[in-house]
Amino acid sequence: MAKYGEGDKRWIVEDRPDGANVHNWHWAETDCLEWSRNLLSKLLNNLTILDGEGNLFIKINKVEKVEGEAYINVRKGKIIPGYELHVALSWQGEAKDSEGNSLLKVDGSVEIPYISDENADEDPEIRVTVKDESPIGKTLKNAMFAKGKPMVEEKVRVYVQSMAKGGPAKEELETKKVEKKEQPVAGASVRKVSVSPVVEKKEVRKEGFKTISLTEKFSCRARDLFEILMDENRWKGFTQSNARISKEVGGEFSIFDGSVTGRNLELQEGKLIVQQWRFGNWPDGIVSKVRLTFDEPEPGITIVKVVHTDIPEEDRYGNETVVENTERGWRDLILNKIRAVFGFGI
């Protein structure tokens, strides 16, 4: 046990004199903003939306701006992307008559106000404006929105998937893996060693899935906390998002604007909630299990334990932050919000 203020050396990662980041224990961060500008420009510049259909000709000229932040964190070989971007594009359109004569040429803009790693599984909001609001101008604007929006969304998904795979840090990671594989240990001789087989008793666990456990204390009765977690109006209140929650065993629920859906498996008022949970950005067919137990050691003090099992290590886009985001969501978006909004702090 370390003295107060000294820290326990078993939990301290010290800087090495040679500056080496052994096993990527320290966070290694790569700034990806300029890389993001370049990739989005490559994906969206000179993108044809309509080429004569309905006598309309529309294309995106170029990416005018990409503002915000974008980075890749790597720790112990795990890629953790982060980005919040505001993107603006310019577009032009032309309407012609049946003989090919130009009726009107317009310029406009496309704004994508928020592309974020937190909403990687959702298509972003896209706004289309046009400088000429005449009837033909509005026709071109509506066509740009109807035909251009899904094309822009597809290009944004390509960007999101590229970030999930490591962005500009991907090549560096792969190079390090090859070097590590090929580099011999200095001064070591290679020799074959005969080893007798050892039979180990292994714990049976699902490959590619994790479990998180949290324990929190609240200044309230157990039944009050149970009711809050099973009441859709209170969910809407403390999360500021839409919710539908059945209070029956076998009943379904949808929270965080439909990002999480599931079903009640077991309910004991003031004591136990067992549910199936599924996040919208998880691979198809994957369902996790949540078990919340409520203990009231003394009146007005409740200890809730959350055990969330079968969480996939990756989402459908290859993003490996699922477990970290799920744990952070439980703490910051559910438990701490309840504590703050309902005054249950300890």
Short mmCIF file of C-alpha atoms in Angstrom, two decimals:
data_model
loop_
_atom_site.label_atom_id
_atom_site.label_comp_id
_atom_site.label_asym_id
_atom_site.label_seq_id
_atom_site.Cartn_x
_atom_site.Cartn_y
_atom_site.Cartn_z
CA MET A 1 0.00 0.00 0.00
CA ALA A 2 1.47 3.36 -1.04
CA LYS A 3 1.41 6.37 1.25
CA TYR A 4 -1.20 9.01 0.53
CA GLY A 5 -0.01 11.30 -2.29
CA GLU A 6 2.73 8.94 -3.50
CA GLY A 7 0.60 6.62 -5.60
CA ASP A 8 0.99 2.90 -6.07
CA LYS A 9 3.76 2.10 -8.58
CA ARG A 10 1.81 -0.88 -9.83
CA TRP A 11 -0.70 1.55 -11.37
CA ILE A 12 1.73 4.22 -12.62
CA VAL A 13 3.05 4.23 -16.18
CA GLU A 14 6.43 5.94 -16.04
CA ASP A 15 8.11 7.73 -18.96
CA ARG A 16 11.03 5.79 -20.37
CA PRO A 17 14.35 7.57 -20.96
CA ASP A 18 14.30 6.43 -24.63
CA GLY A 19 10.79 7.83 -25.13
CA ALA A 20 9.43 4.46 -26.28
CA ASN A 21 5.70 3.89 -25.98
CA VAL A 22 5.88 0.23 -24.94
CA HIS A 23 2.84 -1.75 -26.13
CA ASN A 24 1.16 1.63 -26.81
CA TRP A 25 0.38 1.84 -23.10
CA HIS A 26 0.29 5.62 -23.31
CA TRP A 27 -2.36 7.26 -25.46
CA ALA A 28 -0.95 7.92 -28.94
CA GLU A 29 -3.05 10.60 -30.62
CA THR A 30 -3.02 11.51 -34.32
CA ASP A 31 -4.60 14.77 -35.51
CA CYS A 32 -6.88 13.87 -38.43
CA LEU A 33 -8.49 17.22 -39.30
CA GLU A 34 -6.44 17.90 -42.42
CA TRP A 35 -6.72 14.24 -43.44
CA SER A 36 -10.50 14.53 -42.99
CA ARG A 37 -10.61 17.62 -45.22
CA ASN A 38 -8.67 15.81 -47.92
CA LEU A 39 -10.77 12.63 -47.77
CA LEU A 40 -14.11 14.46 -47.75
CA SER A 41 -12.93 16.62 -50.66
CA LYS A 42 -11.90 13.51 -52.59
CA LEU A 43 -15.29 11.92 -51.92
CA LEU A 44 -17.50 14.94 -52.63
CA ASN A 45 -15.74 17.31 -55.05
CA ASN A 46 -17.27 17.35 -58.57
CA LEU A 47 -19.89 14.78 -57.57
CA THR A 48 -22.63 14.50 -60.22
CA ILE A 49 -26.13 14.33 -58.74
CA LEU A 50 -28.30 14.56 -61.88
CA ASP A 51 -27.12 14.41 -65.48
CA GLY A 52 -30.18 15.23 -67.56
CA GLU A 53 -32.90 13.31 -65.74
CA GLY A 54 -36.01 15.49 -66.00
CA ASN A 55 -33.89 17.99 -67.96
CA LEU A 56 -32.05 18.84 -64.74
CA PHE A 57 -28.28 18.96 -64.34
CA ILE A 58 -26.92 19.15 -60.79
CA LYS A 59 -23.49 18.58 -59.30
CA ILE A 60 -21.57 19.35 -56.13
CA ASN A 61 -18.73 21.73 -56.93
CA LYS A 62 -16.46 21.28 -53.95
CA VAL A 63 -16.08 21.08 -50.21
CA GLU A 64 -15.90 24.70 -49.06
CA LYS A 65 -15.03 24.08 -45.41
CA VAL A 66 -14.46 21.37 -42.84
CA GLU A 67 -14.32 22.80 -39.32
CA GLY A 68 -14.11 21.19 -35.89
CA GLU A 69 -11.85 18.43 -34.64
CA ALA A 70 -10.89 14.94 -35.71
CA TYR A 71 -8.35 12.60 -34.15
CA ILE A 72 -7.43 8.96 -33.69
CA ASN A 73 -6.37 7.68 -30.27
CA VAL A 74 -4.45 4.42 -30.14
CA ARG A 75 -3.80 2.59 -26.88
CA LYS A 76 -2.49 -0.95 -26.64
CA GLY A 77 -3.23 -1.39 -30.34
CA LYS A 78 -6.89 -0.37 -30.01
CA ILE A 79 -8.20 2.34 -32.35
CA ILE A 80 -10.48 4.94 -30.77
CA PRO A 81 -11.67 7.61 -33.24
CA GLY A 82 -13.06 10.97 -32.22
CA TYR A 83 -14.51 13.69 -34.42
CA GLU A 84 -17.02 16.54 -34.44
CA LEU A 85 -17.15 18.22 -37.83
CA HIS A 86 -19.13 20.98 -39.53
CA VAL A 87 -18.99 20.60 -43.33
CA ALA A 88 -20.15 23.02 -46.03
CA LEU A 89 -20.38 22.25 -49.77
CA SER A 90 -21.21 24.34 -52.84
CA TRP A 91 -23.42 23.05 -55.65
CA GLN A 92 -24.72 24.25 -58.98
CA GLY A 93 -27.74 23.31 -61.03
CA GLU A 94 -29.22 24.01 -64.42
CA ALA A 95 -32.70 23.41 -65.85
CA LYS A 96 -33.17 23.03 -69.61
CA ASP A 97 -36.19 22.78 -71.84
CA SER A 98 -36.94 19.78 -74.05
CA GLU A 99 -34.78 21.22 -76.83
CA GLY A 100 -31.77 21.62 -74.57
CA ASN A 101 -32.03 25.38 -74.11
CA SER A 102 -31.04 26.65 -70.68
CA LEU A 103 -33.92 27.93 -68.59
CA LEU A 104 -32.05 28.77 -65.39
CA LYS A 105 -28.67 28.25 -63.75
CA VAL A 106 -28.43 28.41 -59.94
CA ASP A 107 -25.84 28.18 -57.21
CA GLY A 108 -26.47 26.82 -53.75
CA SER A 109 -24.94 25.31 -50.66
CA VAL A 110 -25.17 22.11 -48.66
CA GLU A 111 -24.53 22.23 -44.92
CA ILE A 112 -23.80 19.23 -42.71
CA PRO A 113 -23.77 20.85 -39.27
CA TYR A 114 -22.73 17.84 -37.18
CA ILE A 115 -20.79 14.72 -38.11
CA SER A 116 -19.76 13.05 -34.84
CA ASP A 117 -18.31 9.76 -33.61
CA GLU A 118 -21.10 9.68 -31.01
CA ASN A 119 -23.63 9.39 -33.86
CA ALA A 120 -21.53 7.14 -36.12
CA ASP A 121 -24.48 4.79 -36.68
CA GLU A 122 -26.84 7.59 -37.76
CA ASP A 123 -27.01 9.61 -40.97
CA PRO A 124 -26.27 13.29 -40.26
CA GLU A 125 -28.62 16.21 -40.78
CA ILE A 126 -28.22 17.74 -44.25
CA ARG A 127 -29.48 21.20 -45.19
CA VAL A 128 -29.79 22.41 -48.80
CA THR A 129 -30.19 26.07 -49.80
CA VAL A 130 -30.36 27.85 -53.17
CA LYS A 131 -29.70 31.49 -54.00
CA ASP A 132 -32.55 31.75 -56.54
CA GLU A 133 -35.92 31.04 -54.92
CA SER A 134 -37.90 31.25 -58.16
CA PRO A 135 -40.17 28.28 -59.05
CA ILE A 136 -37.46 26.70 -61.23
CA GLY A 137 -34.85 27.46 -58.57
CA LYS A 138 -36.97 25.68 -55.98
CA THR A 139 -37.39 22.72 -58.35
CA LEU A 140 -33.61 22.43 -58.62
CA LYS A 141 -33.25 22.75 -54.84
CA ASN A 142 -35.85 20.02 -54.21
CA ALA A 143 -34.13 17.75 -56.74
CA MET A 144 -30.77 18.40 -55.10
CA PHE A 145 -32.23 17.43 -51.72
CA ALA A 146 -34.11 14.34 -52.97
CA LYS A 147 -31.31 12.92 -55.12
CA GLY A 148 -28.25 14.48 -53.52
CA LYS A 149 -28.97 13.79 -49.84
CA PRO A 150 -28.62 9.97 -50.07
CA MET A 151 -25.46 10.34 -52.16
CA VAL A 152 -23.90 12.72 -49.62
CA GLU A 153 -24.94 10.39 -46.77
CA GLU A 154 -23.19 7.49 -48.51
CA LYS A 155 -19.96 9.49 -48.83
CA VAL A 156 -20.14 10.48 -45.16
CA ARG A 157 -20.52 6.80 -44.23
CA VAL A 158 -17.33 6.06 -46.16
CA TYR A 159 -15.56 8.72 -44.07
CA VAL A 160 -16.98 7.30 -40.81
CA GLN A 161 -15.86 3.77 -41.71
CA SER A 162 -12.39 5.05 -42.64
CA MET A 163 -12.04 6.73 -39.25
CA ALA A 164 -13.23 3.56 -37.48
CA LYS A 165 -10.45 1.63 -39.22
CA GLY A 166 -7.78 4.07 -38.05
CA GLY A 167 -7.74 6.84 -40.66
CA PRO A 168 -4.19 8.11 -41.22
CA ALA A 169 -2.96 6.07 -38.21
CA LYS A 170 -3.86 2.76 -39.88
CA GLU A 171 -0.72 2.52 -42.01
CA GLU A 172 1.49 3.39 -39.04
CA LEU A 173 -0.13 0.67 -36.93
CA GLU A 174 0.26 -1.95 -39.65
CA THR A 175 3.91 -0.97 -40.18
CA LYS A 176 4.62 -1.35 -36.45
CA LYS A 177 2.97 -4.78 -36.42
CA VAL A 178 5.18 -5.96 -39.31
CA GLU A 179 8.33 -4.55 -37.68
CA LYS A 180 7.48 -6.21 -34.38
CA LYS A 181 6.95 -9.55 -36.13
CA GLU A 182 10.17 -9.42 -38.14
CA GLN A 183 12.55 -7.87 -35.61
CA PRO A 184 14.69 -10.49 -33.78
CA VAL A 185 15.64 -10.05 -30.16
CA ALA A 186 19.19 -8.70 -29.94
CA GLY A 187 21.75 -11.28 -28.71
CA ALA A 188 19.25 -14.09 -28.58
CA SER A 189 19.93 -17.42 -30.28
CA VAL A 190 17.06 -19.29 -31.87
CA ARG A 191 16.67 -22.87 -30.80
CA LYS A 192 13.89 -25.40 -30.72
CA VAL A 193 12.64 -26.45 -27.33
CA SER A 194 10.57 -29.51 -26.71
CA VAL A 195 7.74 -28.71 -24.33
CA SER A 196 5.37 -31.21 -22.82
CA PRO A 197 1.74 -30.32 -23.45
CA VAL A 198 -0.04 -28.73 -20.50
CA VAL A 199 -3.78 -29.08 -20.16
CA GLU A 200 -5.25 -25.86 -18.82
CA LYS A 201 -8.71 -25.36 -17.45
CA LYS A 202 -10.13 -22.37 -19.31
CA GLU A 203 -13.10 -20.24 -18.43
CA VAL A 204 -15.79 -20.56 -21.09
CA ARG A 205 -16.64 -17.12 -22.50
CA LYS A 206 -18.08 -15.83 -25.75
CA GLU A 207 -15.41 -14.73 -28.22
CA GLY A 208 -15.63 -11.05 -29.19
CA PHE A 209 -17.95 -10.01 -26.36
CA LYS A 210 -17.36 -8.21 -23.06
CA THR A 211 -19.10 -7.61 -19.73
CA ILE A 212 -19.18 -4.40 -17.72
CA SER A 213 -20.14 -4.07 -14.05
CA LEU A 214 -20.96 -0.84 -12.22
CA THR A 215 -22.01 -0.17 -8.65
CA GLU A 216 -23.44 3.21 -7.63
CA LYS A 217 -24.94 4.61 -4.42
CA PHE A 218 -28.00 6.89 -4.39
CA SER A 219 -29.73 8.91 -1.69
CA CYS A 220 -33.25 7.57 -2.29
CA ARG A 221 -35.51 4.61 -1.72
CA ALA A 222 -34.96 1.56 -3.92
CA ARG A 223 -38.53 1.66 -5.21
CA ASP A 224 -38.08 5.28 -6.36
CA LEU A 225 -35.04 4.40 -8.45
CA PHE A 226 -36.81 1.35 -9.86
CA GLU A 227 -39.81 3.48 -10.88
CA ILE A 228 -37.62 6.07 -12.60
CA LEU A 229 -35.91 3.42 -14.71
CA MET A 230 -39.26 1.88 -15.71
CA ASP A 231 -41.16 5.12 -16.39
CA GLU A 232 -40.96 6.49 -19.95
CA ASN A 233 -41.91 10.06 -18.97
CA ARG A 234 -39.09 10.26 -16.42
CA TRP A 235 -36.69 8.76 -18.99
CA LYS A 236 -37.68 11.52 -21.39
CA GLY A 237 -37.04 14.03 -18.61
CA PHE A 238 -33.56 13.05 -17.49
CA THR A 239 -32.24 12.01 -20.94
CA GLN A 240 -33.97 14.75 -22.98
CA SER A 241 -34.82 12.13 -25.60
CA ASN A 242 -37.83 10.08 -26.66
CA ALA A 243 -38.64 6.85 -24.82
CA ARG A 244 -41.26 4.09 -24.88
CA ILE A 245 -41.14 1.67 -21.95
CA SER A 246 -43.45 -1.24 -21.17
CA LYS A 247 -43.79 -2.10 -17.49
CA GLU A 248 -44.75 -5.70 -18.22
CA VAL A 249 -42.52 -8.78 -18.36
CA GLY A 250 -42.09 -9.57 -22.05
CA GLY A 251 -42.94 -5.99 -22.97
CA GLU A 252 -40.66 -3.99 -25.24
CA PHE A 253 -38.92 -0.65 -24.77
CA SER A 254 -37.15 1.95 -26.89
CA ILE A 255 -34.91 4.67 -25.38
CA PHE A 256 -32.56 7.43 -26.54
CA ASP A 257 -34.72 8.24 -29.59
CA GLY A 258 -34.74 4.58 -30.63
CA SER A 259 -30.97 4.11 -30.49
CA VAL A 260 -31.47 1.39 -27.86
CA THR A 261 -34.29 -1.16 -28.00
CA GLY A 262 -35.08 -4.25 -26.01
CA ARG A 263 -37.45 -6.35 -23.95
CA ASN A 264 -38.18 -6.92 -20.26
CA LEU A 265 -37.18 -10.41 -19.11
CA GLU A 266 -37.73 -10.18 -15.34
CA LEU A 267 -39.12 -7.45 -13.06
CA GLN A 268 -39.30 -7.36 -9.26
CA GLU A 269 -40.48 -3.97 -8.03
CA GLY A 270 -37.76 -2.19 -6.08
CA LYS A 271 -35.43 -5.17 -6.35
CA LEU A 272 -34.58 -6.36 -9.86
CA ILE A 273 -34.71 -5.41 -13.56
CA VAL A 274 -33.47 -7.88 -16.20
CA GLN A 275 -33.69 -6.80 -19.85
CA GLN A 276 -32.43 -7.55 -23.32
CA TRP A 277 -30.65 -4.53 -24.84
CA ARG A 278 -29.69 -3.90 -28.44
CA PHE A 279 -27.97 -0.81 -29.85
CA GLY A 280 -28.85 0.27 -33.39
CA ASN A 281 -25.22 0.37 -34.55
CA TRP A 282 -24.45 -3.20 -33.50
CA PRO A 283 -24.10 -6.00 -36.07
CA ASP A 284 -27.39 -7.67 -36.98
CA GLY A 285 -28.71 -10.31 -34.59
CA ILE A 286 -26.62 -9.29 -31.56
CA VAL A 287 -28.51 -8.79 -28.29
CA SER A 288 -26.99 -8.10 -24.87
CA LYS A 289 -28.37 -8.64 -21.39
CA VAL A 290 -28.70 -6.07 -18.59
CA ARG A 291 -29.24 -6.97 -14.94
CA LEU A 292 -29.89 -4.23 -12.38
CA THR A 293 -30.18 -5.18 -8.71
CA PHE A 294 -31.33 -2.74 -6.03
CA ASP A 295 -30.20 -3.05 -2.40
CA GLU A 296 -31.37 -0.73 0.37
CA PRO A 297 -29.02 -1.34 3.33
CA GLU A 298 -30.75 1.43 5.26
CA PRO A 299 -33.85 3.53 4.56
CA GLY A 300 -33.10 6.26 2.03
CA ILE A 301 -29.81 4.74 0.81
CA THR A 302 -29.90 2.55 -2.30
CA ILE A 303 -27.05 0.68 -3.96
CA VAL A 304 -27.67 -0.29 -7.56
CA LYS A 305 -25.46 -2.80 -9.35
CA VAL A 306 -25.45 -2.91 -13.14
CA VAL A 307 -24.11 -6.00 -14.93
CA HIS A 308 -24.24 -5.66 -18.72
CA THR A 309 -23.15 -8.84 -20.54
CA ASP A 310 -22.61 -9.88 -24.18
CA ILE A 311 -21.50 -6.43 -25.38
CA PRO A 312 -19.81 -6.78 -28.79
CA GLU A 313 -16.26 -5.44 -29.07
CA GLU A 314 -17.04 -3.85 -32.45
CA ASP A 315 -20.07 -2.16 -34.01
CA ARG A 316 -21.27 -2.82 -37.56
CA TYR A 317 -18.76 -0.27 -38.90
CA GLY A 318 -15.71 -1.87 -37.27
CA ASN A 319 -15.54 0.78 -34.52
CA GLU A 320 -13.86 -0.83 -31.49
CA THR A 321 -15.15 1.66 -28.87
CA VAL A 322 -18.43 -0.13 -28.15
CA VAL A 323 -17.54 -1.34 -24.64
CA GLU A 324 -16.01 2.00 -23.59
CA ASN A 325 -18.97 3.96 -24.99
CA THR A 326 -21.47 1.65 -23.30
CA GLU A 327 -19.82 2.00 -19.89
CA ARG A 328 -19.55 5.78 -20.33
CA GLY A 329 -23.21 5.89 -21.35
CA TRP A 330 -24.32 4.07 -18.21
CA ARG A 331 -22.32 6.41 -15.99
CA ASP A 332 -22.78 9.78 -17.70
CA LEU A 333 -26.10 9.49 -19.53
CA ILE A 334 -28.10 7.36 -17.09
CA LEU A 335 -26.82 7.00 -13.53
CA ASN A 336 -25.21 10.43 -13.09
CA LYS A 337 -28.13 12.11 -14.87
CA ILE A 338 -30.62 10.48 -12.48
CA ARG A 339 -28.50 11.60 -9.54
CA ALA A 340 -28.35 15.18 -10.80
CA VAL A 341 -31.91 15.63 -12.10
CA PHE A 342 -33.73 13.99 -9.19
CA GLY A 343 -31.36 15.17 -6.44
CA PHE A 344 -30.27 11.68 -5.39
CA GLY A 345 -26.62 12.62 -4.87
CA ILE A 346 -24.54 11.17 -2.04
#
